[in-house]
Amino acid sequence: MRQISLLDCTLRDGGFLNDWNFSKNTILSIFRRLVKANIDIIEIGFINENYCFDENRTINPDTKSFDKIFGNEKKGNSLIVAMIDLGTCSIDKISDKKESFIDGIRVIFKKKDMHSAINFCKQLQDKGYKISVQPVSITTYSDRDMLDLIDLVNELNPYAMSLVDTYGLLYKDRLLKYFSLLDNNLNSNISIGYHAHDNFKLSFANASELLRIQTRRKLIIDCSLYGMGKSAGNLNTELISDYLNKQYGKNYDILEIINAIELEILRFLKDCKWGYQLPLYVSAINECHPNYVKYLGTKNTISMKEISEIITEIDKDKRLSFNKEHIEQLYLKYQSKNLDDSKEYEKLSKIFKDKTILLIGPGNSVKKEQIKIKEYINKNNVITFGVNHINTIFDINYLFISNVKRYDQFIDFYSKNQNGEIIITNNIKSGQDKSDYILNYSSLINPNSIIGENSLYLLLKILIKLKVKKVVLAGFDGFSKFAPNYYDNNFQFFNKIENTDEISKAIIEQLSDFQKYIKIEFLTKSKYQNKELINV
């Protein structure tokens, strides 16, 4: 029979989603069911001395901590392993194998640290453990890099070496090329492992391709229950185990696996998100660290299309190691294109002179207090603005958009159904042939402020520059982490707004400062009101 082993890494890789806080009962329940399911290798967590012992978590400071959690458990026929991220655990935290519940240790490391990693693996090996060498981000290795590492690994002669596709970037051809390098050059007794992430939804397909290769070498396939794992998640244990049963004569107990998923894993979906997602796909096609996409996504100002364009500018040597300063510079460069907008301001100042401006936001109060707002519009000589959204309740005179994502979301609907003129900032490249007024974005934003690109902040700066004397706000309710932020669910973006309290505080302070230059009143209730701001 073909030598194939499944390694379930739910308790370790799945821990990235819940800070490894599964609870002891859940940890042991998952472990017992994996043993009963005949899973060949079970990874029970991270050994990391920066953490204190916690029986409810699968990241702990030493091997003795895991002995306390699992010491009385039966292993069945399963090999028990843990993982160490090179540099997070000193050798004195590791007991000798004969004193430990753990049978093997997998060591992950970056390419630049391969020599240090092999030396550390040797120390672990001397303590009696089965060692697996786990070079992360395998796609950063050239053929020469890989052969250099293989030479070091052959000298160590560990239990296994894995192809670790950290960001799910491998297509079949690249995967098979890397496998061929290992299969043809590693010592024949060293097993080859494959650890996939599902950014391209290829983990199952890639694993099945490896299984088709004719080789006498033992193959280890990493997987996790329901794919639970970092970012796009892993190869699903339930899928690959069933496939191996049917195609390769294995004997995994699928019912135990299903039970583990239903009773212990599915409830984590309430607070954790894993699996294929658009941001992770965008990071994968650009072969970059997913935190770049995540960081740009939190801006809530640009679409995935623009994010992808920015990411193409990341320096190659920085792509797979997140550099916040570098991506911030690229973002500001992308957003900030100088434009002489003096004529635009001149036209608008004549239109808005001596007028009261009513800014209508997308908050729930717009719908709840629409009668009040309509009465105010009818009784007063006001110019109405829709701010970064298409207002479906009131007719508006102007639509102001400074957010690329909002523009792409709404503009086609607006052009067909509204009569108001459009004012945009020049960071919205796709709208420059459809808008009535284009204003310079870089002269308005404040990159040092948490609200420096907020649409209300930008529009108030514009109105101050136009010497408008009074502005009234409706529908600017303030952000909430818990309640819906918009009267129309179509306005809600995929990603949640973080730091709501910090944003609210910054807006309150900024509105107070703006009061020196323009009178600001609230027509509807808002979190941004304070004693210095008058409620109409």
Coordinates of C-alpha atoms in Angstrom, one line a residue:
M1 CA 0.0 0.0 0.0
R2 CA 1.2 3.5 -0.8
Q3 CA 2.8 5.2 2.2
I4 CA 0.5 8.1 2.9
S5 CA -0.1 9.8 6.3
L6 CA -2.6 12.5 7.2
L7 CA -1.5 15.2 9.6
D8 CA -4.4 17.1 11.2
C9 CA -3.3 20.6 12.3
T10 CA -6.6 22.0 13.6
L11 CA -5.4 22.6 17.1
R12 CA -2.4 24.5 15.9
D13 CA -3.3 26.2 12.6
G14 CA -6.9 26.7 13.6
G15 CA -5.7 28.5 16.7
F16 CA -4.7 31.5 14.6
L17 CA -8.5 32.3 14.4
N18 CA -9.3 32.1 18.1
D19 CA -6.0 33.0 19.7
W20 CA -5.6 29.2 20.4
N21 CA -8.3 29.5 23.0
F22 CA -10.4 26.4 22.3
S23 CA -11.1 25.5 26.0
K24 CA -9.7 22.3 27.5
N25 CA -12.9 20.3 26.9
T26 CA -12.9 21.2 23.3
I27 CA -9.2 20.5 22.9
L28 CA -9.5 17.0 24.4
S29 CA -12.7 16.3 22.5
I30 CA -11.1 17.2 19.1
F31 CA -8.0 15.2 20.0
R32 CA -9.9 12.1 21.1
R33 CA -12.1 12.1 18.0
L34 CA -9.0 12.4 15.7
V35 CA -7.4 9.5 17.5
K36 CA -10.6 7.4 17.0
A37 CA -10.7 8.5 13.4
N38 CA -7.3 6.9 12.9
I39 CA -5.6 10.2 11.9
D40 CA -1.9 9.3 11.5
I41 CA -0.4 12.4 12.9
I42 CA -2.0 14.9 15.2
E43 CA -0.5 18.4 15.8
I44 CA -1.6 19.6 19.2
G45 CA -0.3 23.2 19.1
F46 CA 2.6 25.7 19.3
I47 CA 5.4 25.6 21.8
N48 CA 6.1 29.3 22.5
E49 CA 7.8 30.5 25.6
N50 CA 6.3 34.0 25.2
Y51 CA 3.0 32.5 26.5
C52 CA 2.1 31.4 30.0
F53 CA 0.6 28.0 30.7
D54 CA -3.1 27.9 30.0
E55 CA -4.9 24.5 29.9
N56 CA -7.6 26.1 27.6
R57 CA -5.2 27.0 24.9
T58 CA -3.0 25.2 22.4
I59 CA -0.1 27.6 22.5
N60 CA 2.0 27.0 25.6
P61 CA 5.5 27.8 26.8
D62 CA 7.1 24.3 27.0
T63 CA 6.5 20.6 26.5
K64 CA 5.6 20.1 30.2
S65 CA 2.5 22.4 29.6
F66 CA 1.2 20.0 27.0
D67 CA 2.0 17.0 29.2
K68 CA -0.4 18.6 31.8
I69 CA -3.2 18.9 29.2
F70 CA -2.7 15.6 27.3
G71 CA -0.8 13.4 29.7
N72 CA -3.6 11.0 30.5
E73 CA -4.9 10.8 26.9
K74 CA -4.5 7.7 24.8
K75 CA -2.7 8.2 21.5
G76 CA -4.0 5.1 19.8
N77 CA -1.9 4.7 16.6
S78 CA -1.4 8.4 16.1
L79 CA 1.9 10.2 16.2
I80 CA 1.7 13.4 18.3
V81 CA 3.6 16.5 17.2
A82 CA 3.9 20.2 18.1
M83 CA 5.3 23.1 16.2
I84 CA 7.9 25.7 17.1
D85 CA 8.4 29.0 15.2
L86 CA 12.2 29.4 15.2
G87 CA 13.2 32.0 17.8
T88 CA 10.1 31.7 20.0
C89 CA 11.3 28.8 22.1
S90 CA 14.7 28.0 23.7
I91 CA 15.9 24.4 23.9
D92 CA 15.7 24.4 27.7
K93 CA 11.9 24.5 27.4
I94 CA 11.9 21.2 25.7
S95 CA 12.0 18.0 27.9
D96 CA 13.7 14.8 26.6
K97 CA 11.3 12.8 24.4
K98 CA 11.1 10.0 26.9
E99 CA 9.6 12.4 29.4
S100 CA 7.1 14.0 27.0
F101 CA 3.7 13.2 25.6
I102 CA 4.9 14.8 22.3
D103 CA 6.6 12.4 19.8
G104 CA 7.8 14.9 17.2
I105 CA 8.4 18.6 16.6
R106 CA 7.9 20.6 13.5
V107 CA 10.1 23.7 13.1
I108 CA 9.0 26.6 10.9
F109 CA 11.5 29.2 9.7
K110 CA 12.2 31.8 7.0
K111 CA 14.7 31.2 4.2
K112 CA 17.3 33.6 5.7
D113 CA 17.3 31.5 8.9
M114 CA 17.8 28.1 7.3
H115 CA 21.2 27.5 9.0
S116 CA 20.0 28.5 12.4
A117 CA 16.9 26.4 11.9
I118 CA 18.8 23.2 11.1
N119 CA 21.1 23.7 14.1
F120 CA 18.0 24.1 16.4
C121 CA 16.4 21.0 14.8
K122 CA 19.6 19.0 15.6
Q123 CA 19.3 20.0 19.3
L124 CA 15.7 18.8 19.3
Q125 CA 16.7 15.6 17.5
D126 CA 19.3 14.9 20.1
K127 CA 16.5 15.0 22.7
G128 CA 14.9 12.1 20.9
Y129 CA 12.1 13.8 18.9
K130 CA 11.1 13.0 15.3
I131 CA 11.8 16.3 13.5
S132 CA 10.0 17.9 10.6
V133 CA 11.8 20.7 8.8
Q134 CA 9.2 23.3 7.7
P135 CA 10.5 26.1 5.5
V136 CA 7.7 28.7 5.3
S137 CA 6.8 30.6 2.1
I138 CA 8.3 27.9 -0.1
T139 CA 7.6 30.1 -3.1
T140 CA 10.4 32.4 -2.1
Y141 CA 12.9 29.6 -2.8
S142 CA 14.8 29.4 -6.0
D143 CA 16.0 26.0 -7.2
R144 CA 19.5 26.9 -5.8
D145 CA 18.0 27.9 -2.5
M146 CA 16.1 24.7 -2.3
L147 CA 19.1 22.5 -3.1
D148 CA 21.2 24.4 -0.5
L149 CA 18.5 23.6 2.1
I150 CA 18.2 20.0 1.0
D151 CA 22.0 19.6 1.6
L152 CA 21.5 20.8 5.1
V153 CA 18.5 18.6 5.7
N154 CA 20.2 15.5 4.4
E155 CA 23.0 16.0 6.9
L156 CA 20.4 16.3 9.6
N157 CA 18.4 13.4 8.3
P158 CA 15.1 14.2 10.0
Y159 CA 11.8 12.4 10.0
A160 CA 10.3 14.7 7.4
M161 CA 10.6 17.9 5.3
S162 CA 7.6 19.8 4.2
L163 CA 6.6 22.0 1.3
V164 CA 4.9 24.8 3.2
D165 CA 2.7 27.0 0.9
T166 CA 2.1 29.6 3.5
Y167 CA 0.0 32.0 1.4
G168 CA -1.6 29.4 -0.9
L169 CA 0.3 30.5 -4.0
L170 CA 1.2 27.2 -5.7
Y171 CA -0.4 26.1 -8.9
K172 CA 0.1 22.4 -9.8
D173 CA 3.2 22.9 -12.0
R174 CA 5.2 24.9 -9.4
L175 CA 4.1 22.4 -6.7
L176 CA 5.3 19.4 -8.7
K177 CA 8.6 21.1 -9.5
Y178 CA 9.3 21.7 -5.9
F179 CA 8.3 18.1 -5.0
S180 CA 10.5 16.8 -7.8
L181 CA 13.5 18.7 -6.3
L182 CA 12.9 17.2 -2.9
D183 CA 12.0 13.7 -4.2
N184 CA 15.2 13.4 -6.3
N185 CA 17.6 14.9 -3.8
L186 CA 16.5 14.2 -0.3
N187 CA 17.7 11.1 1.5
S188 CA 15.3 8.2 0.6
N189 CA 14.2 7.7 4.2
I190 CA 13.0 11.4 4.7
S191 CA 9.2 11.8 4.3
I192 CA 7.9 14.8 2.2
G193 CA 5.0 16.8 3.7
Y194 CA 2.7 19.2 2.0
H195 CA 1.0 22.1 3.9
A196 CA -1.5 24.0 1.8
H197 CA -3.6 27.1 2.2
D198 CA -6.7 27.6 0.1
N199 CA -6.3 31.1 -1.3
F200 CA -6.9 29.7 -4.8
K201 CA -9.1 26.8 -3.7
L202 CA -6.5 24.4 -4.9
S203 CA -5.5 22.6 -1.8
F204 CA -7.5 19.5 -2.5
A205 CA -6.5 19.5 -6.2
N206 CA -2.9 19.9 -5.4
A207 CA -2.9 17.2 -2.8
S208 CA -4.5 14.8 -5.2
E209 CA -1.8 15.6 -7.8
L210 CA 0.9 14.7 -5.3
L211 CA -0.8 11.5 -4.5
R212 CA -0.7 10.5 -8.2
I213 CA 3.1 10.8 -8.3
Q214 CA 4.8 7.4 -8.5
T215 CA 7.4 7.4 -5.7
R216 CA 8.4 5.0 -2.9
R217 CA 8.8 7.9 -0.5
K218 CA 6.4 8.4 2.3
L219 CA 4.0 11.4 1.8
I220 CA 2.5 13.5 4.6
I221 CA -0.5 15.6 3.8
D222 CA -1.5 18.4 6.3
C223 CA -5.2 19.1 6.8
S224 CA -7.6 20.5 9.3
L225 CA -11.2 19.9 10.4
Y226 CA -13.5 21.9 8.1
G227 CA -10.4 23.6 6.8
M228 CA -10.1 25.6 10.0
G229 CA -6.9 27.6 9.7
K230 CA -5.1 30.9 9.1
S231 CA -6.5 33.2 6.4
A232 CA -8.0 31.1 3.6
G233 CA -7.8 27.9 5.8
N234 CA -6.3 24.5 5.0
L235 CA -7.1 21.4 3.1
N236 CA -10.2 19.9 4.7
T237 CA -9.6 16.8 6.8
E238 CA -13.0 15.4 6.0
L239 CA -12.5 15.8 2.2
I240 CA -9.0 14.3 1.9
S241 CA -9.6 11.4 4.4
D242 CA -12.7 10.3 2.4
Y243 CA -10.8 10.6 -0.8
L244 CA -7.9 8.5 0.6
N245 CA -10.4 5.9 1.9
K246 CA -12.0 5.5 -1.5
Q247 CA -8.9 5.8 -3.8
Y248 CA -6.0 4.5 -1.7
G249 CA -7.6 1.9 0.7
K250 CA -7.1 3.9 3.8
N251 CA -9.3 3.4 6.9
Y252 CA -10.1 6.8 8.4
D253 CA -13.3 7.0 10.4
I254 CA -15.3 9.7 8.6
L255 CA -18.2 9.6 11.1
E256 CA -15.8 10.6 13.9
I257 CA -14.5 13.4 11.8
I258 CA -18.0 14.6 11.0
N259 CA -18.8 14.5 14.7
A260 CA -15.8 16.5 15.6
I261 CA -16.7 19.2 13.0
E262 CA -20.4 19.4 14.1
L263 CA -19.8 19.3 17.8
E264 CA -16.6 21.3 18.2
I265 CA -15.7 23.3 15.0
L266 CA -18.8 24.8 13.5
R267 CA -19.5 27.0 16.6
F268 CA -16.3 28.9 16.0
L269 CA -17.7 30.1 12.7
K270 CA -19.8 32.6 14.7
D271 CA -16.8 34.6 15.7
C272 CA -14.1 33.4 13.3
K273 CA -13.9 33.5 9.6
W274 CA -11.8 31.3 7.4
G275 CA -12.0 29.9 3.9
Y276 CA -11.8 31.4 0.4
Q277 CA -12.3 35.2 0.5
L278 CA -11.8 37.9 -2.1
P279 CA -9.1 39.8 -0.1
L280 CA -7.0 36.6 0.2
Y281 CA -7.5 35.8 -3.5
V282 CA -6.2 39.3 -4.3
S283 CA -3.1 38.8 -2.1
A284 CA -2.5 35.4 -3.7
I285 CA -2.6 36.6 -7.3
N286 CA -0.2 39.3 -6.4
E287 CA 2.0 36.9 -4.4
C288 CA 2.1 39.1 -1.3
H289 CA 1.5 38.9 2.4
P290 CA -2.3 39.0 3.0
N291 CA -1.8 41.8 5.6
Y292 CA -1.2 44.2 2.8
V293 CA -4.7 43.7 1.4
K294 CA -6.1 43.6 4.9
Y295 CA -4.4 46.9 5.8
L296 CA -5.6 48.7 2.6
G297 CA -9.1 47.3 3.1
T298 CA -9.3 48.9 6.6
K299 CA -9.0 52.3 4.8
N300 CA -12.5 51.8 3.4
T301 CA -11.7 54.3 0.7
I302 CA -10.6 52.1 -2.2
S303 CA -12.0 49.1 -4.0
M304 CA -10.3 45.7 -4.4
K305 CA -9.4 46.8 -8.0
E306 CA -7.4 49.8 -6.7
I307 CA -5.9 47.7 -3.9
S308 CA -4.6 45.2 -6.4
E309 CA -3.1 48.1 -8.4
I310 CA -1.3 49.4 -5.4
I311 CA 0.0 46.0 -4.4
T312 CA 1.7 45.6 -7.8
E313 CA 4.0 48.5 -6.8
I314 CA 5.3 46.7 -3.6
D315 CA 9.0 46.1 -3.8
K316 CA 9.6 42.4 -4.6
D317 CA 11.8 41.9 -1.5
K318 CA 9.0 43.2 0.7
R319 CA 6.0 41.3 -0.8
L320 CA 5.9 38.3 1.6
S321 CA 6.9 40.1 4.7
F322 CA 4.4 42.8 5.7
N323 CA 5.9 46.3 5.9
K324 CA 3.3 48.9 7.1
E325 CA 5.4 51.9 6.4
H326 CA 6.1 50.8 2.8
I327 CA 2.4 50.1 2.0
E328 CA 1.3 53.4 3.6
Q329 CA 3.7 55.3 1.4
L330 CA 2.4 53.5 -1.7
Y331 CA -1.2 54.2 -0.7
L332 CA -0.6 57.9 -0.2
K333 CA 1.3 58.1 -3.5
Y334 CA -1.7 56.4 -5.3
Q335 CA -4.2 58.6 -3.7
S336 CA -2.4 61.9 -3.9
K337 CA -2.2 63.4 -7.4
N338 CA -1.9 67.2 -7.5
L339 CA -4.6 69.1 -9.4
D340 CA -5.2 72.8 -9.9
D341 CA -8.8 73.1 -8.8
S342 CA -9.0 76.8 -8.3
K343 CA -11.5 77.3 -11.1
E344 CA -13.8 74.6 -9.5
Y345 CA -13.7 76.4 -6.2
E346 CA -14.4 79.7 -7.9
K347 CA -17.6 78.3 -9.5
L348 CA -18.8 76.6 -6.4
S349 CA -18.3 79.6 -4.2
K350 CA -20.7 81.6 -6.3
I351 CA -23.3 78.9 -6.1
F352 CA -23.0 78.4 -2.3
K353 CA -22.7 82.0 -1.3
D354 CA -25.1 82.9 1.6
K355 CA -26.7 79.5 1.3
T356 CA -27.3 77.0 4.2
I357 CA -25.9 73.5 3.3
L358 CA -27.7 70.4 4.4
L359 CA -25.5 67.4 4.4
I360 CA -27.3 64.1 4.4
G361 CA -25.5 61.0 5.6
P362 CA -26.5 57.3 5.4
G363 CA -27.3 56.8 9.1
N364 CA -30.5 55.1 10.4
S365 CA -31.8 58.5 11.6
V366 CA -32.4 59.5 8.0
K367 CA -35.1 56.9 7.6
K368 CA -36.5 57.3 11.2
E369 CA -36.7 61.1 11.0
Q370 CA -37.4 61.6 7.3
I371 CA -40.5 63.7 7.9
K372 CA -38.5 66.1 10.1
I373 CA -35.8 66.3 7.4
K374 CA -38.4 66.9 4.6
E375 CA -40.1 69.7 6.6
Y376 CA -36.7 71.3 7.2
I377 CA -35.9 71.2 3.4
N378 CA -39.3 72.6 2.5
K379 CA -39.1 75.5 5.0
N380 CA -35.5 76.6 4.4
N381 CA -33.5 77.7 1.4
V382 CA -30.9 75.0 1.6
I383 CA -28.6 73.2 -0.8
T384 CA -28.7 69.5 -0.1
F385 CA -25.8 67.1 -0.4
G386 CA -25.6 63.4 -0.4
V387 CA -22.3 62.4 1.2
N388 CA -20.6 59.3 -0.1
H389 CA -23.9 57.5 -0.8
I390 CA -26.9 57.7 -3.1
N391 CA -29.8 58.9 -1.0
T392 CA -32.9 56.9 -1.8
I393 CA -35.3 59.0 0.3
F394 CA -34.6 62.7 -0.7
D395 CA -33.9 64.6 -3.8
I396 CA -30.4 66.1 -3.5
N397 CA -28.7 69.0 -5.3
Y398 CA -25.2 67.6 -5.1
L399 CA -23.5 64.2 -4.6
F400 CA -20.1 64.4 -3.0
I401 CA -17.9 61.3 -3.2
S402 CA -14.3 61.0 -2.1
N403 CA -14.3 57.2 -1.7
V404 CA -13.4 55.1 -4.7
K405 CA -15.3 52.1 -3.4
R406 CA -18.4 54.1 -2.8
Y407 CA -18.2 55.7 -6.3
D408 CA -17.8 52.3 -8.0
Q409 CA -20.7 51.0 -5.9
F410 CA -23.2 53.8 -6.7
I411 CA -22.4 55.8 -9.7
D412 CA -24.3 53.9 -12.4
F413 CA -27.4 54.0 -10.3
Y414 CA -27.0 57.7 -9.7
S415 CA -26.5 58.7 -13.3
K416 CA -29.7 57.0 -14.3
N417 CA -32.0 58.0 -11.4
Q418 CA -30.8 61.3 -10.0
N419 CA -30.6 64.9 -11.2
G420 CA -28.0 66.4 -8.8
E421 CA -24.5 67.4 -9.8
I422 CA -21.6 65.3 -8.9
I423 CA -18.5 66.5 -7.0
I424 CA -15.6 64.1 -6.6
T425 CA -12.0 64.2 -5.5
N426 CA -9.3 63.4 -8.0
N427 CA -8.3 60.1 -6.3
I428 CA -11.4 58.6 -8.1
K429 CA -9.8 58.1 -11.5
S430 CA -12.7 56.2 -13.0
G431 CA -15.1 59.1 -12.4
Q432 CA -13.2 62.0 -13.9
D433 CA -15.2 61.9 -17.2
K434 CA -18.6 61.7 -15.5
S435 CA -18.4 64.3 -12.8
D436 CA -19.3 68.0 -12.8
Y437 CA -16.6 69.1 -10.4
I438 CA -13.2 67.5 -9.5
L439 CA -11.3 68.7 -6.4
N440 CA -7.7 68.0 -5.3
Y441 CA -7.7 65.1 -2.8
S442 CA -4.2 65.5 -1.5
S443 CA -4.9 69.1 -0.4
L444 CA -7.8 67.9 1.8
I445 CA -6.6 64.7 3.5
N446 CA -4.7 64.5 6.7
P447 CA -2.6 61.3 6.7
N448 CA -1.7 61.7 10.3
S449 CA -5.3 61.6 11.5
I450 CA -7.6 58.5 11.9
I451 CA -10.3 60.5 10.2
G452 CA -8.0 62.2 7.7
E453 CA -9.9 60.6 4.8
N454 CA -13.3 60.7 6.3
S455 CA -15.9 62.0 3.8
L456 CA -17.6 64.4 6.3
Y457 CA -14.2 65.7 7.3
L458 CA -13.2 66.4 3.7
L459 CA -16.5 68.0 2.7
L460 CA -16.4 70.3 5.7
K461 CA -12.9 71.4 4.7
I462 CA -14.2 72.2 1.2
L463 CA -17.2 74.2 2.5
I464 CA -14.9 76.2 4.8
K465 CA -12.7 76.9 1.9
L466 CA -15.8 78.1 0.0
K467 CA -16.6 80.4 2.9
V468 CA -20.0 78.7 3.6
K469 CA -21.3 80.1 6.9
K470 CA -23.6 77.4 8.1
V471 CA -24.0 73.6 7.6
V472 CA -26.7 71.3 9.0
L473 CA -26.0 67.6 9.4
A474 CA -28.6 64.8 9.1
G475 CA -27.9 61.1 9.1
F476 CA -24.4 61.3 10.6
D477 CA -25.3 59.1 13.5
G478 CA -21.8 57.9 14.4
F479 CA -20.4 54.4 13.9
S480 CA -21.4 51.4 16.1
K481 CA -19.7 48.0 16.4
F482 CA -22.9 46.3 17.3
A483 CA -25.9 48.0 15.6
P484 CA -26.4 48.6 11.9
N485 CA -24.6 51.8 10.8
Y486 CA -26.8 52.5 7.7
Y487 CA -30.5 52.9 6.9
D488 CA -29.9 50.8 3.8
N489 CA -28.0 47.5 4.1
N490 CA -26.6 48.0 0.6
F491 CA -24.3 50.6 2.1
Q492 CA -22.6 48.1 4.4
F493 CA -19.2 47.0 3.3
F494 CA -17.8 43.5 3.7
N495 CA -15.2 44.5 6.3
K496 CA -16.2 45.8 9.7
I497 CA -15.3 49.3 10.9
E498 CA -12.8 49.1 13.7
N499 CA -11.8 51.7 16.4
T500 CA -15.3 53.2 16.4
D501 CA -14.9 54.9 19.7
E502 CA -11.6 56.4 18.6
I503 CA -13.1 57.6 15.3
S504 CA -16.1 59.2 17.1
K505 CA -13.8 61.0 19.5
A506 CA -11.7 62.3 16.7
I507 CA -14.7 63.5 14.7
I508 CA -16.2 65.3 17.8
E509 CA -12.9 67.1 18.3
Q510 CA -12.6 68.0 14.7
L511 CA -16.2 69.4 14.5
S512 CA -15.5 71.5 17.5
D513 CA -12.4 72.9 15.8
F514 CA -14.3 73.5 12.6
Q515 CA -16.9 75.6 14.6
K516 CA -14.3 78.4 14.5
Y517 CA -14.8 78.7 10.8
I518 CA -18.3 77.5 10.1
K519 CA -21.5 77.1 12.1
I520 CA -22.4 73.4 12.5
E521 CA -25.8 72.2 13.6
F522 CA -27.4 68.7 13.9
L523 CA -30.9 68.0 12.6
T524 CA -30.9 64.4 13.7
K525 CA -29.4 62.8 16.8
S526 CA -25.7 61.9 16.5
K527 CA -22.9 60.5 18.6
Y528 CA -20.9 63.5 17.4
Q529 CA -22.9 66.0 19.3
N530 CA -21.4 67.7 22.4
K531 CA -22.2 70.8 24.4
E532 CA -20.4 73.0 22.0
L533 CA -22.5 71.8 19.0
I534 CA -26.1 73.1 18.8
N535 CA -29.0 70.7 18.1
V536 CA -31.6 72.3 15.7

